[in-house]
């Protein structure tokens, strides 16, 4: 009854009843009461007439939660329907909100008591302003300033409103408003800022009220980044701010304002004012924070306000130096102040706070890059002059002078740069981590952690240290060796200090000249080996910790007896592994390192064997040629010697470690150019697994039940995994080995598949979760993975495809079709996608069979297949079941569309198109992107085919409608780039005249359109007007006309759609970075090309260049 009464909005609402409902929702009553209240409140919120009750509710209730609920309703109307409301309703609401704000903020007691309510009202007012101002509320700023002068509390709240307005226009407008609206608001704020400026100066000079001054400083902070510079430098504002800086209660806010000023950069016109500001600031700072202060310690023991001061200080210095450091280099007095500031910043950089360090690190990276580029481009005076900020044309006599200036500048910063090198060495972050984990089937696998914050920090620090190394190799070497010497002497000794030092040494690999690098590395290795001897007495075993592998050659840490140690011996391995050039140039040392790793492969301490196998693989990948040639003083290649002792070397290794070892040796064999020797090495390498395989197959021929034993299944799995590891590194050269086991492997595959199907048929879906069935499926998956790996890695040789594909059709593809639903392996789909991508048009004749075997039964995985409508049922069921099958199925379909399009035309086009539409509707990003890419290829292929008119007449409107649906759906923002490309294709196609038949149904549409363009224009306007009733017909028509006008310019077309998404309000108040993902990707590629041009920035062990191993 109460609910019905609330739902009746034809009369004023019973506010007491609404209060009770809101209280029930927020209260501690029963779950049923909260659910019922939630249901009622949702219904009210969604009722389009509910907002008309807002004023009545706000006037009648004293409950803050009820007020917030009413304002939430109002906020929705402002955001989505404001422009559609009658003028008198809009004016009435904005006047009411303004009056309530003035009423509550005019009285000190009510202002403090209702502060949360007033803040929410301020937000509502600013949301209204975004629609009304300046066109329909031109007097807003003058009215606000006038009101501010009537009362200090009103003035304080006016400052809060101005701050919110500035943030909405300048900070949060991207993706919230159209570009034209943003521009209009910015121009209005600029033109009327004089009134705001005068008000702020008046408050700061006349008021004694702490809260008001703090609010004014906070407002100024929001405005300073964009106001005309004259308001800052040609008024008392800067002087006033510096006056407030020493006052503790205003210090942080003032410092934030000064930081905004410091970050401004509009040429040299105000350089003298910047110098004066900086010098006054540093003098004041020395009395607040004496230069002798231990800043990291002060930060650790300081209050939250004091810690915030250190953070703000870092932001001030970095902002000032980024924009104005050159003006401080002009005189000795300024240089002294500059060096003092850099000293402060070095001290702040040692603070144990990640965010503070990130701020400092970002600046150090940019400064060192600037110094390096000027140094690096000395041979190109024009570039160097530009980097120094010189805009004048160079004449020949100036070049020597320019070189002198560059050298002077390097000398000026040599002291701070030396301290910065020590900072980078002491704080070097941990490189890439690799975790040893167990997968769902109990198999040991390795997972690389690539995208964590620590790794990002490591990359920036590594880049910075490489620039520092290029600027002064001798000082870099000296700092590192000095730090290492301290470790030897026991001074400042900790395992963490040794770690960071070694990560730093490893990070600069490739940045020195080869001779210097070799000499440096010899000294490092000598000292580390001495350290090994010293620590040997303390702990005779290599103590390692935790199953975490660190770095390019991975340093392992393991916790033992509650203490964390790092094996110094493994530190040597890490450092050495970062310098593959050194290893290639010193065979005896390389051989010693590898033999040492072989010793570690027998070490029983946790993690040591993993480290040894992984390190061996990474060394071999960079030095493989060295192992297959006869070195001076040797009788045979190292690989031959290794194969002779293979059984004893791997005797103590776990299966997953043996796989890594076999992959390493496969890399060696791949480097052998003589085919006869290569086949001999491969035969010797595979002797152990082949012998075991032959035994198992022999026993199976006598009794097939032998293959059902779980230990035998595990052995079969292990043998297949070993083969996959070798196929990964050998590629085409693995042909002789896979030929040997291929047919028997398919027989085992068929048998295990039948066992799985029988088990699931008898035991139901839960049987697929048993360990026995999981083990059998692991063998099937590994078989498919082995075949796919070989075919993918093998060179494009048609005879390989003819040899291996036909025998798989029934045992693999036919088996997939025959299996019960839960026994189908998604790897079958990816295998045949790989085959089609590899052999392309040669597979056209096989496509119908592949399609028949995979298409219908893949749909069964989600819904029982009952003819052509199964896909539609599948689509409507869910997007969660069998995700791997979904993704791989669309990868297969895309491969067919790309390489075997003529075969695809002959298939059921309705099912194919329904499948594609389902794919790009999917919320899983990979599936949606695969579907969109497939759609684009299909559209282009059909446009060029004889079926162009037939296809587009059937699917043009469906595709357009579905693409607009996902384009305006927030779950599909990552696909924005591809959505735009599809729409661009459609609009370009219809305007090109390529479609010679009408897109409308002539039988049902009585009006005859003059052309397809007119029809699509009208259809699109109707479609969007229906979908977005909050938009006027004029707005929709302008958008559709803009699509046709900008269709040939992708950038304009894309921005036009972005503005539409803002207007449609589908993307308001959300993260819109995915709409700009393409631009971000282009920037990342430019950055990579820059890094490739600087020695050492791309580590030698990351460069994929076969010429390195010559």
PDB file of C-alpha atoms in Angstrom, residues 813-979:
ATOM      1  CA  UNK A 813      38.507 -32.963 -37.197  1.00  0.00           C
ATOM      2  CA  UNK A 814      36.130 -35.924 -37.487  1.00  0.00           C
ATOM      3  CA  UNK A 815      36.772 -36.757 -33.847  1.00  0.00           C
ATOM      4  CA  UNK A 816      35.843 -33.156 -32.890  1.00  0.00           C
ATOM      5  CA  UNK A 817      32.487 -33.560 -34.641  1.00  0.00           C
ATOM      6  CA  UNK A 818      31.800 -36.988 -33.112  1.00  0.00           C
ATOM      7  CA  UNK A 819      32.756 -36.101 -29.525  1.00  0.00           C
ATOM      8  CA  UNK A 820      30.249 -35.387 -26.804  1.00  0.00           C
ATOM      9  CA  UNK A 821      29.954 -31.665 -26.102  1.00  0.00           C
ATOM     10  CA  UNK A 822      32.204 -31.413 -23.035  1.00  0.00           C
ATOM     11  CA  UNK A 823      34.967 -33.461 -24.665  1.00  0.00           C
ATOM     12  CA  UNK A 824      35.656 -31.114 -27.590  1.00  0.00           C
ATOM     13  CA  UNK A 825      39.036 -29.393 -27.480  1.00  0.00           C
ATOM     14  CA  UNK A 826      39.180 -25.741 -28.529  1.00  0.00           C
ATOM     15  CA  UNK A 827      42.755 -26.350 -29.723  1.00  0.00           C
ATOM     16  CA  UNK A 828      41.290 -28.180 -32.768  1.00  0.00           C
ATOM     17  CA  UNK A 829      39.847 -24.846 -33.937  1.00  0.00           C
ATOM     18  CA  UNK A 830      43.108 -22.958 -33.434  1.00  0.00           C
ATOM     19  CA  UNK A 831      45.048 -25.756 -35.172  1.00  0.00           C
ATOM     20  CA  UNK A 832      42.947 -25.491 -38.324  1.00  0.00           C
ATOM     21  CA  UNK A 833      43.049 -21.680 -38.145  1.00  0.00           C
ATOM     22  CA  UNK A 834      46.860 -21.972 -38.137  1.00  0.00           C
ATOM     23  CA  UNK A 835      46.747 -24.429 -41.072  1.00  0.00           C
ATOM     24  CA  UNK A 836      44.572 -22.098 -43.167  1.00  0.00           C
ATOM     25  CA  UNK A 837      46.682 -19.050 -42.276  1.00  0.00           C
ATOM     26  CA  UNK A 838      49.786 -21.032 -43.265  1.00  0.00           C
ATOM     27  CA  UNK A 839      48.670 -22.697 -46.489  1.00  0.00           C
ATOM     28  CA  UNK A 840      46.069 -20.092 -47.503  1.00  0.00           C
ATOM     29  CA  UNK A 841      44.292 -20.728 -50.812  1.00  0.00           C
ATOM     30  CA  UNK A 842      45.586 -24.298 -51.020  1.00  0.00           C
ATOM     31  CA  UNK A 843      42.994 -25.171 -48.337  1.00  0.00           C
ATOM     32  CA  UNK A 844      39.922 -23.926 -50.288  1.00  0.00           C
ATOM     33  CA  UNK A 845      38.731 -27.419 -51.164  1.00  0.00           C
ATOM     34  CA  UNK A 846      38.926 -28.494 -47.521  1.00  0.00           C
ATOM     35  CA  UNK A 847      36.984 -25.527 -46.121  1.00  0.00           C
ATOM     36  CA  UNK A 848      33.490 -27.080 -46.491  1.00  0.00           C
ATOM     37  CA  UNK A 849      34.593 -30.138 -44.537  1.00  0.00           C
ATOM     38  CA  UNK A 850      36.300 -28.023 -41.859  1.00  0.00           C
ATOM     39  CA  UNK A 851      33.243 -25.793 -41.636  1.00  0.00           C
ATOM     40  CA  UNK A 852      30.839 -28.707 -41.432  1.00  0.00           C
ATOM     41  CA  UNK A 853      32.850 -30.458 -38.717  1.00  0.00           C
ATOM     42  CA  UNK A 854      33.512 -27.378 -36.596  1.00  0.00           C
ATOM     43  CA  UNK A 855      30.663 -24.926 -37.100  1.00  0.00           C
ATOM     44  CA  UNK A 856      27.556 -26.771 -36.034  1.00  0.00           C
ATOM     45  CA  UNK A 857      29.086 -28.756 -33.200  1.00  0.00           C
ATOM     46  CA  UNK A 858      30.874 -25.691 -31.787  1.00  0.00           C
ATOM     47  CA  UNK A 859      27.470 -24.060 -31.480  1.00  0.00           C
ATOM     48  CA  UNK A 860      26.311 -27.147 -29.570  1.00  0.00           C
ATOM     49  CA  UNK A 861      28.798 -26.254 -26.859  1.00  0.00           C
ATOM     50  CA  UNK A 862      26.511 -23.416 -25.903  1.00  0.00           C
ATOM     51  CA  UNK A 863      23.112 -24.666 -26.981  1.00  0.00           C
ATOM     52  CA  UNK A 864      21.764 -27.927 -28.372  1.00  0.00           C
ATOM     53  CA  UNK A 865      21.956 -27.530 -32.147  1.00  0.00           C
ATOM     54  CA  UNK A 866      18.622 -27.748 -33.907  1.00  0.00           C
ATOM     55  CA  UNK A 867      19.179 -26.626 -37.448  1.00  0.00           C
ATOM     56  CA  UNK A 868      19.989 -23.107 -38.589  1.00  0.00           C
ATOM     57  CA  UNK A 869      18.390 -21.331 -35.606  1.00  0.00           C
ATOM     58  CA  UNK A 870      20.789 -22.771 -33.024  1.00  0.00           C
ATOM     59  CA  UNK A 871      23.134 -19.835 -33.276  1.00  0.00           C
ATOM     60  CA  UNK A 872      20.425 -17.357 -32.397  1.00  0.00           C
ATOM     61  CA  UNK A 873      19.585 -19.443 -29.331  1.00  0.00           C
ATOM     62  CA  UNK A 874      23.246 -19.576 -28.478  1.00  0.00           C
ATOM     63  CA  UNK A 875      23.517 -15.803 -28.736  1.00  0.00           C
ATOM     64  CA  UNK A 876      20.620 -15.215 -26.415  1.00  0.00           C
ATOM     65  CA  UNK A 877      21.752 -17.742 -23.821  1.00  0.00           C
ATOM     66  CA  UNK A 878      24.917 -16.114 -22.418  1.00  0.00           C
ATOM     67  CA  UNK A 879      28.374 -14.804 -23.216  1.00  0.00           C
ATOM     68  CA  UNK A 880      30.231 -16.837 -20.588  1.00  0.00           C
ATOM     69  CA  UNK A 881      30.286 -20.563 -21.458  1.00  0.00           C
ATOM     70  CA  UNK A 882      33.282 -22.054 -23.305  1.00  0.00           C
ATOM     71  CA  UNK A 883      35.199 -18.791 -23.829  1.00  0.00           C
ATOM     72  CA  UNK A 884      38.194 -20.511 -25.472  1.00  0.00           C
ATOM     73  CA  UNK A 885      35.979 -22.209 -28.058  1.00  0.00           C
ATOM     74  CA  UNK A 886      34.298 -18.905 -28.841  1.00  0.00           C
ATOM     75  CA  UNK A 887      37.536 -17.017 -29.453  1.00  0.00           C
ATOM     76  CA  UNK A 888      39.219 -19.781 -31.447  1.00  0.00           C
ATOM     77  CA  UNK A 889      36.114 -20.417 -33.524  1.00  0.00           C
ATOM     78  CA  UNK A 890      36.104 -16.806 -34.703  1.00  0.00           C
ATOM     79  CA  UNK A 891      39.846 -16.930 -35.350  1.00  0.00           C
ATOM     80  CA  UNK A 892      39.163 -19.923 -37.622  1.00  0.00           C
ATOM     81  CA  UNK A 893      36.309 -18.115 -39.347  1.00  0.00           C
ATOM     82  CA  UNK A 894      38.538 -15.077 -39.892  1.00  0.00           C
ATOM     83  CA  UNK A 895      41.276 -17.241 -41.399  1.00  0.00           C
ATOM     84  CA  UNK A 896      38.727 -18.738 -43.833  1.00  0.00           C
ATOM     85  CA  UNK A 897      37.406 -15.270 -44.744  1.00  0.00           C
ATOM     86  CA  UNK A 898      40.903 -13.911 -45.317  1.00  0.00           C
ATOM     87  CA  UNK A 899      42.447 -16.735 -47.325  1.00  0.00           C
ATOM     88  CA  UNK A 900      39.547 -18.851 -48.646  1.00  0.00           C
ATOM     89  CA  UNK A 901      36.818 -16.291 -49.290  1.00  0.00           C
ATOM     90  CA  UNK A 902      35.412 -18.028 -52.414  1.00  0.00           C
ATOM     91  CA  UNK A 903      34.732 -21.092 -50.253  1.00  0.00           C
ATOM     92  CA  UNK A 904      33.040 -18.972 -47.594  1.00  0.00           C
ATOM     93  CA  UNK A 905      30.565 -17.572 -50.133  1.00  0.00           C
ATOM     94  CA  UNK A 906      29.275 -21.068 -50.751  1.00  0.00           C
ATOM     95  CA  UNK A 907      28.550 -21.632 -47.046  1.00  0.00           C
ATOM     96  CA  UNK A 908      25.433 -20.547 -45.150  1.00  0.00           C
ATOM     97  CA  UNK A 909      25.834 -16.763 -45.209  1.00  0.00           C
ATOM     98  CA  UNK A 910      23.015 -16.210 -42.703  1.00  0.00           C
ATOM     99  CA  UNK A 911      24.669 -18.364 -40.068  1.00  0.00           C
ATOM    100  CA  UNK A 912      28.081 -16.801 -40.742  1.00  0.00           C
ATOM    101  CA  UNK A 913      26.738 -13.241 -40.436  1.00  0.00           C
ATOM    102  CA  UNK A 914      24.705 -14.061 -37.329  1.00  0.00           C
ATOM    103  CA  UNK A 915      27.856 -15.520 -35.802  1.00  0.00           C
ATOM    104  CA  UNK A 916      29.902 -12.418 -36.631  1.00  0.00           C
ATOM    105  CA  UNK A 917      27.255 -10.115 -35.160  1.00  0.00           C
ATOM    106  CA  UNK A 918      27.171 -12.245 -32.025  1.00  0.00           C
ATOM    107  CA  UNK A 919      30.969 -12.012 -31.831  1.00  0.00           C
ATOM    108  CA  UNK A 920      31.216  -8.224 -31.865  1.00  0.00           C
ATOM    109  CA  UNK A 921      28.327  -7.999 -29.377  1.00  0.00           C
ATOM    110  CA  UNK A 922      30.461 -10.018 -26.979  1.00  0.00           C
ATOM    111  CA  UNK A 923      31.780  -8.222 -23.889  1.00  0.00           C
ATOM    112  CA  UNK A 924      35.051 -10.200 -23.997  1.00  0.00           C
ATOM    113  CA  UNK A 925      37.415  -7.801 -25.757  1.00  0.00           C
ATOM    114  CA  UNK A 926      39.373 -10.407 -27.756  1.00  0.00           C
ATOM    115  CA  UNK A 927      36.219 -12.018 -29.148  1.00  0.00           C
ATOM    116  CA  UNK A 928      34.614  -8.672 -30.007  1.00  0.00           C
ATOM    117  CA  UNK A 929      37.767  -7.443 -31.795  1.00  0.00           C
ATOM    118  CA  UNK A 930      38.110 -10.709 -33.723  1.00  0.00           C
ATOM    119  CA  UNK A 931      34.470 -10.388 -34.834  1.00  0.00           C
ATOM    120  CA  UNK A 932      34.936  -6.773 -35.936  1.00  0.00           C
ATOM    121  CA  UNK A 933      38.121  -7.522 -37.865  1.00  0.00           C
ATOM    122  CA  UNK A 934      36.367 -10.450 -39.525  1.00  0.00           C
ATOM    123  CA  UNK A 935      33.413  -8.223 -40.418  1.00  0.00           C
ATOM    124  CA  UNK A 936      35.703  -5.607 -42.004  1.00  0.00           C
ATOM    125  CA  UNK A 937      37.415  -8.241 -44.139  1.00  0.00           C
ATOM    126  CA  UNK A 938      34.048  -9.710 -45.161  1.00  0.00           C
ATOM    127  CA  UNK A 939      32.711  -6.276 -46.135  1.00  0.00           C
ATOM    128  CA  UNK A 940      35.756  -5.499 -48.284  1.00  0.00           C
ATOM    129  CA  UNK A 941      35.765  -8.935 -49.905  1.00  0.00           C
ATOM    130  CA  UNK A 942      32.060  -8.798 -50.760  1.00  0.00           C
ATOM    131  CA  UNK A 943      32.427  -5.260 -52.131  1.00  0.00           C
ATOM    132  CA  UNK A 944      34.956  -6.591 -54.652  1.00  0.00           C
ATOM    133  CA  UNK A 945      32.900  -9.675 -55.512  1.00  0.00           C
ATOM    134  CA  UNK A 946      30.090 -10.359 -57.950  1.00  0.00           C
ATOM    135  CA  UNK A 947      27.751 -10.822 -54.977  1.00  0.00           C
ATOM    136  CA  UNK A 948      28.178  -7.212 -53.781  1.00  0.00           C
ATOM    137  CA  UNK A 949      24.562  -6.070 -54.366  1.00  0.00           C
ATOM    138  CA  UNK A 950      23.055  -9.284 -53.080  1.00  0.00           C
ATOM    139  CA  UNK A 951      25.109  -9.247 -49.850  1.00  0.00           C
ATOM    140  CA  UNK A 952      24.624  -5.585 -48.967  1.00  0.00           C
ATOM    141  CA  UNK A 953      20.929  -5.619 -49.846  1.00  0.00           C
ATOM    142  CA  UNK A 954      20.541  -8.408 -47.269  1.00  0.00           C
ATOM    143  CA  UNK A 955      22.867  -7.183 -44.510  1.00  0.00           C
ATOM    144  CA  UNK A 956      23.662  -3.430 -44.891  1.00  0.00           C
ATOM    145  CA  UNK A 957      20.943  -2.151 -42.560  1.00  0.00           C
ATOM    146  CA  UNK A 958      21.430  -4.970 -40.041  1.00  0.00           C
ATOM    147  CA  UNK A 959      25.155  -4.277 -39.826  1.00  0.00           C
ATOM    148  CA  UNK A 960      24.636  -0.524 -39.457  1.00  0.00           C
ATOM    149  CA  UNK A 961      22.063  -1.010 -36.710  1.00  0.00           C
ATOM    150  CA  UNK A 962      24.194  -3.526 -34.798  1.00  0.00           C
ATOM    151  CA  UNK A 963      27.357  -1.396 -35.051  1.00  0.00           C
ATOM    152  CA  UNK A 964      25.544   1.679 -33.723  1.00  0.00           C
ATOM    153  CA  UNK A 965      24.205  -0.501 -30.878  1.00  0.00           C
ATOM    154  CA  UNK A 966      27.684  -1.551 -29.696  1.00  0.00           C
ATOM    155  CA  UNK A 967      29.218   1.842 -30.491  1.00  0.00           C
ATOM    156  CA  UNK A 968      26.868   3.529 -28.016  1.00  0.00           C
ATOM    157  CA  UNK A 969      27.133   0.755 -25.424  1.00  0.00           C
ATOM    158  CA  UNK A 970      29.699   1.485 -22.703  1.00  0.00           C
ATOM    159  CA  UNK A 971      30.681  -2.200 -22.470  1.00  0.00           C
ATOM    160  CA  UNK A 972      32.158  -2.067 -25.993  1.00  0.00           C
ATOM    161  CA  UNK A 973      34.299   1.084 -25.839  1.00  0.00           C
ATOM    162  CA  UNK A 974      37.570  -0.786 -26.565  1.00  0.00           C
ATOM    163  CA  UNK A 975      36.200  -1.585 -30.041  1.00  0.00           C
ATOM    164  CA  UNK A 976      35.688   2.117 -30.892  1.00  0.00           C
ATOM    165  CA  UNK A 977      38.399   2.235 -33.583  1.00  0.00           C
ATOM    166  CA  UNK A 978      36.944  -0.763 -35.431  1.00  0.00           C
ATOM    167  CA  UNK A 979      33.351   0.470 -35.028  1.00  0.00           C
TER     168      UNK A 979
END
